[in-house]
Amino acid sequence: MDDPLRNTAELDLLVRAPRAIVAGQEQAVAVGVKDGRIVTVAPLDADLSATQVIELAPDEVLLPGLVDTHVHVNEPGRTEWEGFASATRAAAAGGVTTIIDMPLNSIPSTVTLAALREKQEVARDQVSVDVGFWGGAVPDHLGDLEALHEAGVFGFKCFLADSGVEEFRHLEPEQFTEAMTETARIGALMIVHAEDSGALAASTPAAGVGYRDFLASRPTQAEDIAVQRVIDEARRTGGRAHILHLSAADALPALKAARAEGIDLSIETCPHYLSLCAEDIPDGATQFKCCPPIREHDNQDQLWAGLVDGDIDMIVTDHSPSTADLKHFETGDFGTAWGGIASVQLGLAAVWNEARGRGIPLTSVVSWMATAPADRVGLTHKGRIEIGADADLVVFAPEEEWDVDVAKLKHKNPVSAYADRHLTGKVRQTWLRGTLITDDGAPFGAFLQRGQS
């Protein structure tokens, strides 16, 4: 326990929590906040005072704010799909206090410095949580990577297969080699949608209402081949790489071996791969379409084992919303429907609901959804309850049961793979830098840059 008398003069906020996740353990603590930062973590009954004192109920646990490094906000250009106002309100409602916005599906994509500045100008004064930005690595703009890196983006996203939007083209193998060489040179993190275009082309294209047909069109081999390409380029360049939204557990042995070799490589998976199964998806239910796809229950078990064993580092949502019409509910055609799952508000509950059933503690969920993603992008003042960290705090009721009503979600469009799902675990309050986020309050989120502390 930290010194209870350290930096406690004139506290702005004091949170007394009989249960809190601190340093990887559940502890009883008093957390003191001054000027938006945690200045003391003391025993629960420490003699402390503050302008505002909050005492958690016995059924509540104090968590650090989650860090979601994989969110598609889609503004500007496709603001009808989501937007910074709705995405960050949804994030806060789900206990997420930091998001990193993906370079697509906005128009323009964040592949030039001018596009980054345009996106930031649009987002300004709209964000309810803290927001950082990824840059994009596309064939025509590899020469723009250094300028974006110097502007503070957290790294660069690329696709090894069709992205689904024509303005963000995927990298062919020789272009990926060039991009990895450049990101290694400037010290940037390359984050990769790892599906191989050749393996996808060799599969029967998805068409019609059959989920099994869609699943067959995105085989695990496509991920395996692409993951190996990332490993090979990271080894060759000595660069840093990250595998996005791993769905195929078959790739884990190669990834584990690469990391044992010393290759700087991290891996994420997503709530939908951990809580939804192919066997349960009805034909025509295109709300479940995403790429890579939701796979079978046995594969899900292996992903959970990978998390527990430390072979997968983190869980982030890949929040990828769209308007309802793009899901083609009228036809249920998996071949033509947009692929993406809106989940930034639901990720914590979905993951915890599944984890608790598997006997996995809340401390692990916090590590995977807050601390690990923060650390990978260098935000070591986020995702933890400790002295010096931002006072991003979440009041979570881990035993509260509820049903997902899509009409009440803060996402812009009422489309969700979790519709009507019965979940256990509910966010009751979210605090950003020591201030409670409320529905009627003005947004006060800030922009984040790589290297910021």
Short mmCIF file of C-alpha atoms in Angstrom, two decimals:
data_model
loop_
_atom_site.label_atom_id
_atom_site.label_comp_id
_atom_site.label_asym_id
_atom_site.label_seq_id
_atom_site.Cartn_x
_atom_site.Cartn_y
_atom_site.Cartn_z
CA MET A 1 0.00 0.00 0.00
CA ASP A 2 1.27 3.48 -0.82
CA ASP A 3 2.01 6.03 1.88
CA PRO A 4 -1.44 7.28 2.96
CA LEU A 5 -0.07 10.74 3.81
CA ARG A 6 1.65 11.33 0.49
CA ASN A 7 0.40 14.30 -1.56
CA THR A 8 -2.90 14.46 0.31
CA ALA A 9 -3.18 18.19 0.98
CA GLU A 10 -6.47 19.63 -0.25
CA LEU A 11 -7.74 16.58 -2.14
CA ASP A 12 -10.34 17.29 -4.80
CA LEU A 13 -11.87 13.82 -4.63
CA LEU A 14 -11.63 10.89 -2.25
CA VAL A 15 -13.07 7.51 -3.23
CA ARG A 16 -13.40 4.97 -0.45
CA ALA A 17 -13.71 1.53 -2.03
CA PRO A 18 -14.00 -1.64 0.06
CA ARG A 19 -13.22 -3.42 -3.20
CA ALA A 20 -10.85 -2.04 -5.82
CA ILE A 21 -8.49 -3.51 -8.41
CA VAL A 22 -5.06 -2.17 -7.51
CA ALA A 23 -1.71 -3.62 -8.60
CA GLY A 24 -3.36 -6.76 -9.91
CA GLN A 25 -5.22 -7.52 -6.69
CA GLU A 26 -8.59 -6.76 -5.16
CA GLN A 27 -7.96 -4.49 -2.20
CA ALA A 28 -9.81 -2.16 0.16
CA VAL A 29 -8.48 1.34 -0.50
CA ALA A 30 -9.05 5.05 -0.29
CA VAL A 31 -8.04 6.75 -3.54
CA GLY A 32 -7.19 10.45 -3.35
CA VAL A 33 -7.31 12.71 -6.41
CA LYS A 34 -5.84 16.16 -7.01
CA ASP A 35 -5.84 18.07 -10.30
CA GLY A 36 -7.06 15.03 -12.22
CA ARG A 37 -4.33 12.68 -11.01
CA ILE A 38 -4.22 10.02 -8.31
CA VAL A 39 -2.03 11.35 -5.51
CA THR A 40 -2.60 8.72 -2.85
CA VAL A 41 -3.72 5.10 -2.58
CA ALA A 42 -4.23 4.51 1.11
CA PRO A 43 -5.91 2.01 3.45
CA LEU A 44 -9.70 2.22 3.33
CA ASP A 45 -9.99 3.93 6.75
CA ALA A 46 -7.11 6.37 6.28
CA ASP A 47 -7.65 9.79 7.86
CA LEU A 48 -8.14 11.76 4.67
CA SER A 49 -10.52 14.50 3.63
CA ALA A 50 -11.50 16.01 0.32
CA THR A 51 -13.86 18.46 -1.31
CA GLN A 52 -15.88 15.49 -2.60
CA VAL A 53 -16.02 12.07 -0.95
CA ILE A 54 -17.51 9.00 -2.65
CA GLU A 55 -18.13 5.76 -0.75
CA LEU A 56 -18.74 2.66 -2.86
CA ALA A 57 -21.49 0.23 -1.99
CA PRO A 58 -20.64 -3.33 -0.93
CA ASP A 59 -21.66 -4.70 -4.34
CA GLU A 60 -19.40 -2.27 -6.26
CA VAL A 61 -15.77 -2.55 -7.34
CA LEU A 62 -13.55 0.36 -8.27
CA LEU A 63 -11.72 -0.26 -11.56
CA PRO A 64 -9.30 1.83 -13.57
CA GLY A 65 -10.83 3.24 -16.73
CA LEU A 66 -10.50 0.82 -19.63
CA VAL A 67 -8.27 1.61 -22.60
CA ASP A 68 -9.71 0.57 -25.97
CA THR A 69 -7.05 0.86 -28.66
CA HIS A 70 -9.29 -0.42 -31.48
CA VAL A 71 -12.26 1.86 -32.18
CA HIS A 72 -13.67 2.97 -35.54
CA VAL A 73 -15.31 6.36 -34.98
CA ASN A 74 -15.88 6.96 -38.74
CA GLU A 75 -15.95 10.77 -38.55
CA PRO A 76 -15.58 12.76 -40.78
CA GLY A 77 -17.06 11.26 -43.92
CA ARG A 78 -19.24 8.51 -42.47
CA THR A 79 -20.60 10.29 -39.43
CA GLU A 80 -24.00 8.70 -39.97
CA TRP A 81 -22.31 5.41 -38.99
CA GLU A 82 -21.08 6.76 -35.64
CA GLY A 83 -19.14 9.97 -34.81
CA PHE A 84 -16.99 11.24 -31.95
CA ALA A 85 -19.90 12.44 -29.80
CA SER A 86 -21.81 9.15 -29.83
CA ALA A 87 -18.75 6.86 -29.81
CA THR A 88 -17.19 8.51 -26.76
CA ARG A 89 -20.49 8.66 -24.87
CA ALA A 90 -20.90 4.94 -25.52
CA ALA A 91 -17.33 4.32 -24.42
CA ALA A 92 -17.87 6.13 -21.13
CA ALA A 93 -21.09 4.21 -20.50
CA GLY A 94 -19.07 1.00 -20.90
CA GLY A 95 -16.27 2.02 -18.54
CA VAL A 96 -13.84 3.02 -21.29
CA THR A 97 -12.02 6.30 -20.59
CA THR A 98 -9.44 6.18 -23.39
CA ILE A 99 -9.91 5.23 -27.04
CA ILE A 100 -7.49 5.18 -29.97
CA ASP A 101 -9.35 5.91 -33.20
CA MET A 102 -8.66 3.81 -36.29
CA PRO A 103 -7.62 5.57 -39.54
CA LEU A 104 -10.62 4.16 -41.42
CA ASN A 105 -13.62 4.26 -42.09
CA SER A 106 -13.48 8.02 -42.00
CA ILE A 107 -13.18 10.01 -45.20
CA PRO A 108 -10.47 11.05 -45.60
CA SER A 109 -8.63 8.18 -44.00
CA THR A 110 -5.90 9.22 -41.58
CA VAL A 111 -3.05 8.61 -44.03
CA THR A 112 -1.68 12.16 -44.28
CA LEU A 113 -0.92 14.90 -41.78
CA ALA A 114 -3.67 17.03 -43.32
CA ALA A 115 -6.22 14.24 -42.81
CA LEU A 116 -5.15 13.86 -39.17
CA ARG A 117 -5.60 17.58 -38.57
CA GLU A 118 -9.01 17.52 -40.25
CA LYS A 119 -10.14 14.65 -38.04
CA GLN A 120 -8.87 16.36 -34.89
CA GLU A 121 -10.63 19.59 -35.80
CA VAL A 122 -13.92 17.73 -36.29
CA ALA A 123 -13.49 15.83 -33.02
CA ARG A 124 -12.57 18.89 -30.96
CA ASP A 125 -15.12 19.72 -28.24
CA GLN A 126 -17.11 16.52 -28.97
CA VAL A 127 -15.20 13.89 -27.01
CA SER A 128 -16.41 12.59 -23.66
CA VAL A 129 -13.30 10.46 -23.07
CA ASP A 130 -9.63 10.93 -23.95
CA VAL A 131 -8.84 10.15 -27.58
CA GLY A 132 -5.70 9.28 -29.52
CA PHE A 133 -5.28 8.45 -33.18
CA TRP A 134 -3.72 5.75 -35.34
CA GLY A 135 -2.28 6.56 -38.74
CA GLY A 136 -2.78 4.40 -41.81
CA ALA A 137 -0.23 2.60 -44.00
CA VAL A 138 -1.61 2.36 -47.54
CA PRO A 139 0.23 1.93 -50.85
CA ASP A 140 0.11 5.54 -52.05
CA HIS A 141 1.07 7.17 -48.76
CA LEU A 142 4.00 5.26 -47.28
CA GLY A 143 5.99 8.46 -47.68
CA ASP A 144 3.65 10.16 -45.17
CA LEU A 145 4.39 7.81 -42.28
CA GLU A 146 7.23 9.81 -40.75
CA ALA A 147 5.27 13.08 -40.65
CA LEU A 148 2.34 11.36 -38.97
CA HIS A 149 4.68 9.66 -36.51
CA GLU A 150 6.21 13.01 -35.59
CA ALA A 151 2.69 14.41 -35.13
CA GLY A 152 2.07 11.88 -32.36
CA VAL A 153 -0.03 9.09 -33.85
CA PHE A 154 0.31 5.87 -31.88
CA GLY A 155 1.37 3.75 -34.85
CA PHE A 156 0.11 2.64 -38.24
CA LYS A 157 -2.63 0.28 -39.32
CA CYS A 158 -2.42 -1.78 -42.48
CA PHE A 159 -4.43 -4.54 -44.11
CA LEU A 160 -2.99 -7.59 -45.84
CA ALA A 161 -6.35 -8.17 -47.57
CA ASP A 162 -9.17 -5.98 -48.84
CA SER A 163 -10.22 -3.52 -46.14
CA GLY A 164 -13.82 -3.27 -47.35
CA VAL A 165 -13.52 0.44 -48.25
CA GLU A 166 -11.85 1.49 -51.48
CA GLU A 167 -10.14 4.58 -50.06
CA PHE A 168 -8.01 2.43 -47.69
CA ARG A 169 -6.20 -0.08 -49.89
CA HIS A 170 -4.41 -3.12 -48.53
CA LEU A 171 -0.67 -3.73 -48.83
CA GLU A 172 0.64 -6.37 -51.20
CA PRO A 173 3.57 -8.43 -49.80
CA GLU A 174 6.29 -6.20 -51.29
CA GLN A 175 4.47 -3.09 -50.05
CA PHE A 176 4.18 -4.55 -46.57
CA THR A 177 7.94 -5.18 -46.65
CA GLU A 178 8.47 -1.51 -47.53
CA ALA A 179 6.08 -0.33 -44.84
CA MET A 180 7.62 -2.49 -42.11
CA THR A 181 11.09 -1.27 -43.11
CA GLU A 182 9.93 2.32 -42.71
CA THR A 183 8.09 1.85 -39.40
CA ALA A 184 11.12 0.02 -38.00
CA ARG A 185 13.36 2.90 -39.08
CA ILE A 186 11.25 5.54 -37.35
CA GLY A 187 10.47 3.36 -34.32
CA ALA A 188 6.72 3.16 -34.94
CA LEU A 189 4.34 0.34 -34.08
CA MET A 190 2.75 -1.42 -37.08
CA ILE A 191 -0.68 -2.87 -36.32
CA VAL A 192 -1.90 -5.42 -38.83
CA HIS A 193 -5.23 -6.79 -40.00
CA ALA A 194 -3.73 -10.22 -40.57
CA GLU A 195 -5.73 -12.09 -43.20
CA ASP A 196 -3.96 -13.19 -46.38
CA SER A 197 -5.54 -11.97 -49.63
CA GLY A 198 -4.41 -15.05 -51.56
CA ALA A 199 -5.95 -17.47 -49.09
CA LEU A 200 -9.20 -15.52 -49.15
CA ALA A 201 -9.24 -15.46 -52.95
CA ALA A 202 -8.80 -19.24 -53.02
CA SER A 203 -11.86 -19.73 -50.80
CA THR A 204 -15.45 -19.80 -52.03
CA PRO A 205 -16.80 -16.25 -51.69
CA ALA A 206 -19.55 -15.68 -49.16
CA ALA A 207 -23.05 -15.42 -50.60
CA GLY A 208 -26.50 -15.93 -49.17
CA VAL A 209 -27.85 -16.41 -45.68
CA GLY A 210 -25.72 -19.33 -44.48
CA TYR A 211 -23.36 -18.38 -41.65
CA ARG A 212 -21.37 -21.58 -42.22
CA ASP A 213 -20.77 -20.48 -45.82
CA PHE A 214 -19.54 -17.11 -44.62
CA LEU A 215 -17.26 -18.77 -42.08
CA ALA A 216 -15.78 -20.99 -44.79
CA SER A 217 -15.02 -17.92 -46.89
CA ARG A 218 -12.68 -16.60 -44.15
CA PRO A 219 -10.68 -19.74 -43.23
CA THR A 220 -8.22 -19.91 -40.37
CA GLN A 221 -5.46 -20.47 -42.93
CA ALA A 222 -5.87 -16.87 -44.07
CA GLU A 223 -4.94 -15.68 -40.58
CA ASP A 224 -2.16 -18.25 -40.19
CA ILE A 225 -0.43 -17.19 -43.43
CA ALA A 226 -0.75 -13.48 -42.71
CA VAL A 227 0.46 -13.85 -39.13
CA GLN A 228 3.55 -15.67 -40.38
CA ARG A 229 4.22 -12.81 -42.81
CA VAL A 230 4.07 -10.32 -39.94
CA ILE A 231 6.44 -12.48 -37.89
CA ASP A 232 8.89 -12.73 -40.79
CA GLU A 233 8.94 -8.98 -41.43
CA ALA A 234 9.24 -8.10 -37.75
CA ARG A 235 12.15 -10.50 -37.50
CA ARG A 236 13.83 -9.11 -40.61
CA THR A 237 13.46 -5.44 -39.69
CA GLY A 238 13.69 -5.64 -35.91
CA GLY A 239 10.51 -3.55 -35.91
CA ARG A 240 7.53 -3.54 -33.59
CA ALA A 241 4.30 -5.22 -34.67
CA HIS A 242 0.86 -5.95 -33.31
CA ILE A 243 -1.73 -8.49 -34.49
CA LEU A 244 -5.21 -7.02 -34.56
CA HIS A 245 -8.39 -8.93 -33.63
CA LEU A 246 -6.97 -12.46 -33.60
CA SER A 247 -9.86 -14.87 -34.15
CA ALA A 248 -8.02 -18.05 -35.21
CA ALA A 249 -6.37 -19.82 -32.28
CA ASP A 250 -4.38 -21.91 -34.80
CA ALA A 251 -1.97 -18.98 -35.10
CA LEU A 252 -1.02 -18.96 -31.42
CA PRO A 253 1.88 -21.50 -31.53
CA ALA A 254 3.70 -19.49 -34.21
CA LEU A 255 3.13 -16.25 -32.31
CA LYS A 256 4.32 -17.78 -29.05
CA ALA A 257 7.47 -19.10 -30.70
CA ALA A 258 8.18 -15.72 -32.31
CA ARG A 259 7.93 -13.93 -28.99
CA ALA A 260 10.16 -16.50 -27.33
CA GLU A 261 12.67 -15.66 -30.05
CA GLY A 262 12.59 -12.04 -28.92
CA ILE A 263 10.49 -10.55 -31.70
CA ASP A 264 8.62 -7.44 -30.51
CA LEU A 265 5.09 -8.63 -31.17
CA SER A 266 1.80 -8.20 -29.32
CA ILE A 267 -1.60 -9.77 -29.86
CA GLU A 268 -5.16 -8.69 -29.22
CA THR A 269 -8.48 -10.45 -29.41
CA CYS A 270 -12.01 -9.08 -29.05
CA PRO A 271 -15.12 -9.56 -26.90
CA HIS A 272 -17.16 -11.09 -29.73
CA TYR A 273 -14.61 -13.86 -30.29
CA LEU A 274 -14.64 -14.60 -26.56
CA SER A 275 -18.38 -14.50 -25.91
CA LEU A 276 -20.14 -15.45 -29.17
CA CYS A 277 -19.87 -18.76 -31.05
CA ALA A 278 -20.46 -19.77 -34.66
CA GLU A 279 -22.70 -22.64 -33.57
CA ASP A 280 -25.17 -20.13 -32.08
CA ILE A 281 -25.43 -17.74 -35.04
CA PRO A 282 -28.63 -18.21 -37.06
CA ASP A 283 -28.63 -18.04 -40.82
CA GLY A 284 -29.29 -14.53 -42.07
CA ALA A 285 -28.24 -12.90 -38.77
CA THR A 286 -25.85 -10.42 -40.34
CA GLN A 287 -25.49 -8.43 -37.11
CA PHE A 288 -22.89 -11.10 -36.30
CA LYS A 289 -20.81 -10.53 -39.45
CA CYS A 290 -17.26 -9.33 -38.84
CA CYS A 291 -13.87 -10.01 -40.39
CA PRO A 292 -12.12 -12.14 -39.29
CA PRO A 293 -15.27 -14.05 -38.35
CA ILE A 294 -16.65 -15.36 -35.09
CA ARG A 295 -15.51 -19.00 -35.01
CA GLU A 296 -16.53 -22.20 -33.20
CA HIS A 297 -16.71 -22.86 -29.48
CA ASP A 298 -13.57 -25.01 -29.41
CA ASN A 299 -11.62 -22.16 -30.98
CA GLN A 300 -13.06 -19.79 -28.38
CA ASP A 301 -11.83 -22.04 -25.59
CA GLN A 302 -8.34 -21.88 -27.10
CA LEU A 303 -8.44 -18.08 -27.23
CA TRP A 304 -9.33 -17.96 -23.54
CA ALA A 305 -6.47 -20.36 -22.81
CA GLY A 306 -4.18 -18.07 -24.78
CA LEU A 307 -5.18 -15.14 -22.61
CA VAL A 308 -4.72 -17.05 -19.37
CA ASP A 309 -1.33 -18.37 -20.51
CA GLY A 310 -0.14 -14.91 -21.56
CA ASP A 311 0.06 -15.71 -25.27
CA ILE A 312 -2.62 -13.08 -26.03
CA ASP A 313 -1.93 -9.73 -24.40
CA MET A 314 -5.16 -7.79 -24.46
CA ILE A 315 -8.85 -7.53 -25.26
CA VAL A 316 -10.14 -4.53 -27.24
CA THR A 317 -13.46 -4.13 -28.97
CA ASP A 318 -12.84 -3.41 -32.67
CA HIS A 319 -15.94 -1.24 -32.38
CA SER A 320 -17.04 -1.09 -36.03
CA PRO A 321 -20.56 0.26 -36.37
CA SER A 322 -22.65 1.06 -39.41
CA THR A 323 -26.15 2.12 -40.28
CA ALA A 324 -28.75 -0.63 -40.08
CA ASP A 325 -29.38 -0.68 -43.83
CA LEU A 326 -25.77 -1.71 -44.52
CA LYS A 327 -26.38 -4.92 -42.58
CA HIS A 328 -28.92 -5.98 -45.25
CA PHE A 329 -31.34 -7.46 -42.75
CA GLU A 330 -33.98 -7.62 -45.47
CA THR A 331 -31.97 -10.29 -47.33
CA GLY A 332 -29.70 -11.68 -44.60
CA ASP A 333 -26.94 -11.97 -47.22
CA PHE A 334 -23.56 -12.43 -45.55
CA GLY A 335 -21.85 -11.78 -48.85
CA THR A 336 -23.12 -8.22 -49.23
CA ALA A 337 -23.73 -7.06 -45.63
CA TRP A 338 -21.25 -4.76 -43.92
CA GLY A 339 -18.90 -6.59 -41.57
CA GLY A 340 -18.46 -5.01 -38.17
CA ILE A 341 -19.73 -5.22 -34.59
CA ALA A 342 -20.58 -2.19 -32.45
CA SER A 343 -19.45 -3.00 -28.93
CA VAL A 344 -17.49 -0.23 -27.21
CA GLN A 345 -20.28 0.17 -24.64
CA LEU A 346 -20.63 -3.57 -24.08
CA GLY A 347 -17.10 -4.97 -24.14
CA LEU A 348 -16.47 -5.05 -20.40
CA ALA A 349 -19.81 -6.65 -19.56
CA ALA A 350 -19.54 -9.20 -22.38
CA VAL A 351 -16.02 -10.24 -21.40
CA TRP A 352 -16.69 -10.31 -17.65
CA ASN A 353 -19.92 -12.27 -18.16
CA GLU A 354 -17.94 -15.00 -19.93
CA ALA A 355 -14.85 -14.78 -17.70
CA ARG A 356 -16.75 -15.23 -14.44
CA GLY A 357 -18.40 -18.36 -15.86
CA ARG A 358 -14.93 -19.73 -16.58
CA GLY A 359 -13.61 -18.92 -13.09
CA ILE A 360 -11.37 -16.11 -14.34
CA PRO A 361 -11.04 -13.22 -11.86
CA LEU A 362 -11.93 -9.61 -12.49
CA THR A 363 -8.29 -8.70 -11.90
CA SER A 364 -7.35 -10.53 -15.10
CA VAL A 365 -10.08 -8.79 -17.10
CA VAL A 366 -8.78 -5.41 -15.90
CA SER A 367 -5.25 -6.34 -16.89
CA TRP A 368 -6.35 -7.37 -20.39
CA MET A 369 -8.73 -4.45 -21.00
CA ALA A 370 -7.02 -1.55 -19.22
CA THR A 371 -3.37 -2.00 -18.25
CA ALA A 372 -2.06 -4.09 -21.16
CA PRO A 373 -3.44 -1.95 -24.00
CA ALA A 374 -2.31 1.22 -22.22
CA ASP A 375 1.20 -0.14 -21.82
CA ARG A 376 1.52 -1.28 -25.43
CA VAL A 377 0.82 2.21 -26.76
CA GLY A 378 2.94 3.93 -24.11
CA LEU A 379 0.12 5.43 -22.02
CA THR A 380 1.57 4.36 -18.70
CA HIS A 381 -0.51 7.00 -16.88
CA LYS A 382 -3.70 5.23 -18.01
CA GLY A 383 -5.32 1.90 -17.18
CA ARG A 384 -4.24 1.61 -13.53
CA ILE A 385 -5.01 2.86 -10.05
CA GLU A 386 -1.69 4.10 -8.74
CA ILE A 387 -0.02 7.33 -7.66
CA GLY A 388 0.71 9.54 -10.66
CA ALA A 389 -1.86 7.94 -12.96
CA ASP A 390 -4.80 9.84 -14.38
CA ALA A 391 -7.82 9.50 -12.11
CA ASP A 392 -9.81 7.55 -14.68
CA LEU A 393 -12.07 5.46 -12.49
CA VAL A 394 -15.04 3.14 -13.02
CA VAL A 395 -17.64 2.01 -10.51
CA PHE A 396 -18.58 -1.50 -11.60
CA ALA A 397 -21.22 -3.83 -10.16
CA PRO A 398 -19.91 -7.29 -11.11
CA GLU A 399 -23.01 -9.20 -10.00
CA GLU A 400 -25.72 -6.93 -11.42
CA GLU A 401 -27.74 -8.68 -14.13
CA TRP A 402 -29.27 -6.90 -17.09
CA ASP A 403 -30.50 -7.41 -20.65
CA VAL A 404 -29.08 -5.49 -23.59
CA ASP A 405 -31.70 -3.15 -25.07
CA VAL A 406 -30.19 -1.77 -28.28
CA ALA A 407 -32.59 1.19 -28.21
CA LYS A 408 -30.98 2.37 -24.97
CA LEU A 409 -27.35 2.05 -26.08
CA LYS A 410 -25.45 5.27 -26.72
CA HIS A 411 -24.11 4.04 -30.07
CA LYS A 412 -25.61 6.10 -32.89
CA ASN A 413 -27.31 3.15 -34.61
CA PRO A 414 -29.37 0.52 -32.74
CA VAL A 415 -27.58 -2.49 -34.23
CA SER A 416 -25.75 -4.97 -32.04
CA ALA A 417 -24.70 -8.60 -32.02
CA TYR A 418 -25.49 -8.46 -28.29
CA ALA A 419 -29.15 -7.45 -28.68
CA ASP A 420 -31.32 -8.99 -25.94
CA ARG A 421 -28.31 -10.79 -24.47
CA HIS A 422 -28.48 -11.39 -20.71
CA LEU A 423 -25.28 -10.11 -19.10
CA THR A 424 -23.88 -9.96 -15.59
CA GLY A 425 -21.81 -6.90 -14.68
CA LYS A 426 -22.88 -3.26 -15.06
CA VAL A 427 -20.98 0.03 -15.15
CA ARG A 428 -22.61 2.50 -12.76
CA GLN A 429 -20.26 5.48 -12.95
CA THR A 430 -17.26 6.55 -15.03
CA TRP A 431 -14.83 9.28 -13.97
CA LEU A 432 -12.34 10.92 -16.33
CA ARG A 433 -9.38 12.61 -14.67
CA GLY A 434 -11.32 12.93 -11.43
CA THR A 435 -14.56 14.30 -12.91
CA LEU A 436 -17.75 12.29 -13.27
CA ILE A 437 -18.94 11.84 -16.86
CA THR A 438 -22.67 12.58 -17.04
CA ASP A 439 -25.24 12.42 -19.83
CA ASP A 440 -26.10 16.11 -19.54
CA GLY A 441 -22.61 17.48 -18.96
CA ALA A 442 -20.40 19.11 -21.58
CA PRO A 443 -17.76 16.77 -23.01
CA PHE A 444 -14.29 17.37 -21.58
CA GLY A 445 -12.16 14.63 -23.12
CA ALA A 446 -8.67 15.50 -24.36
CA PHE A 447 -6.52 14.48 -27.30
CA LEU A 448 -3.63 12.15 -26.57
CA GLN A 449 -0.31 11.81 -28.37
CA ARG A 450 2.31 9.07 -28.43
CA GLY A 451 4.86 9.61 -25.69
CA GLN A 452 2.48 11.68 -23.56
CA SER A 453 2.53 11.13 -19.81
#
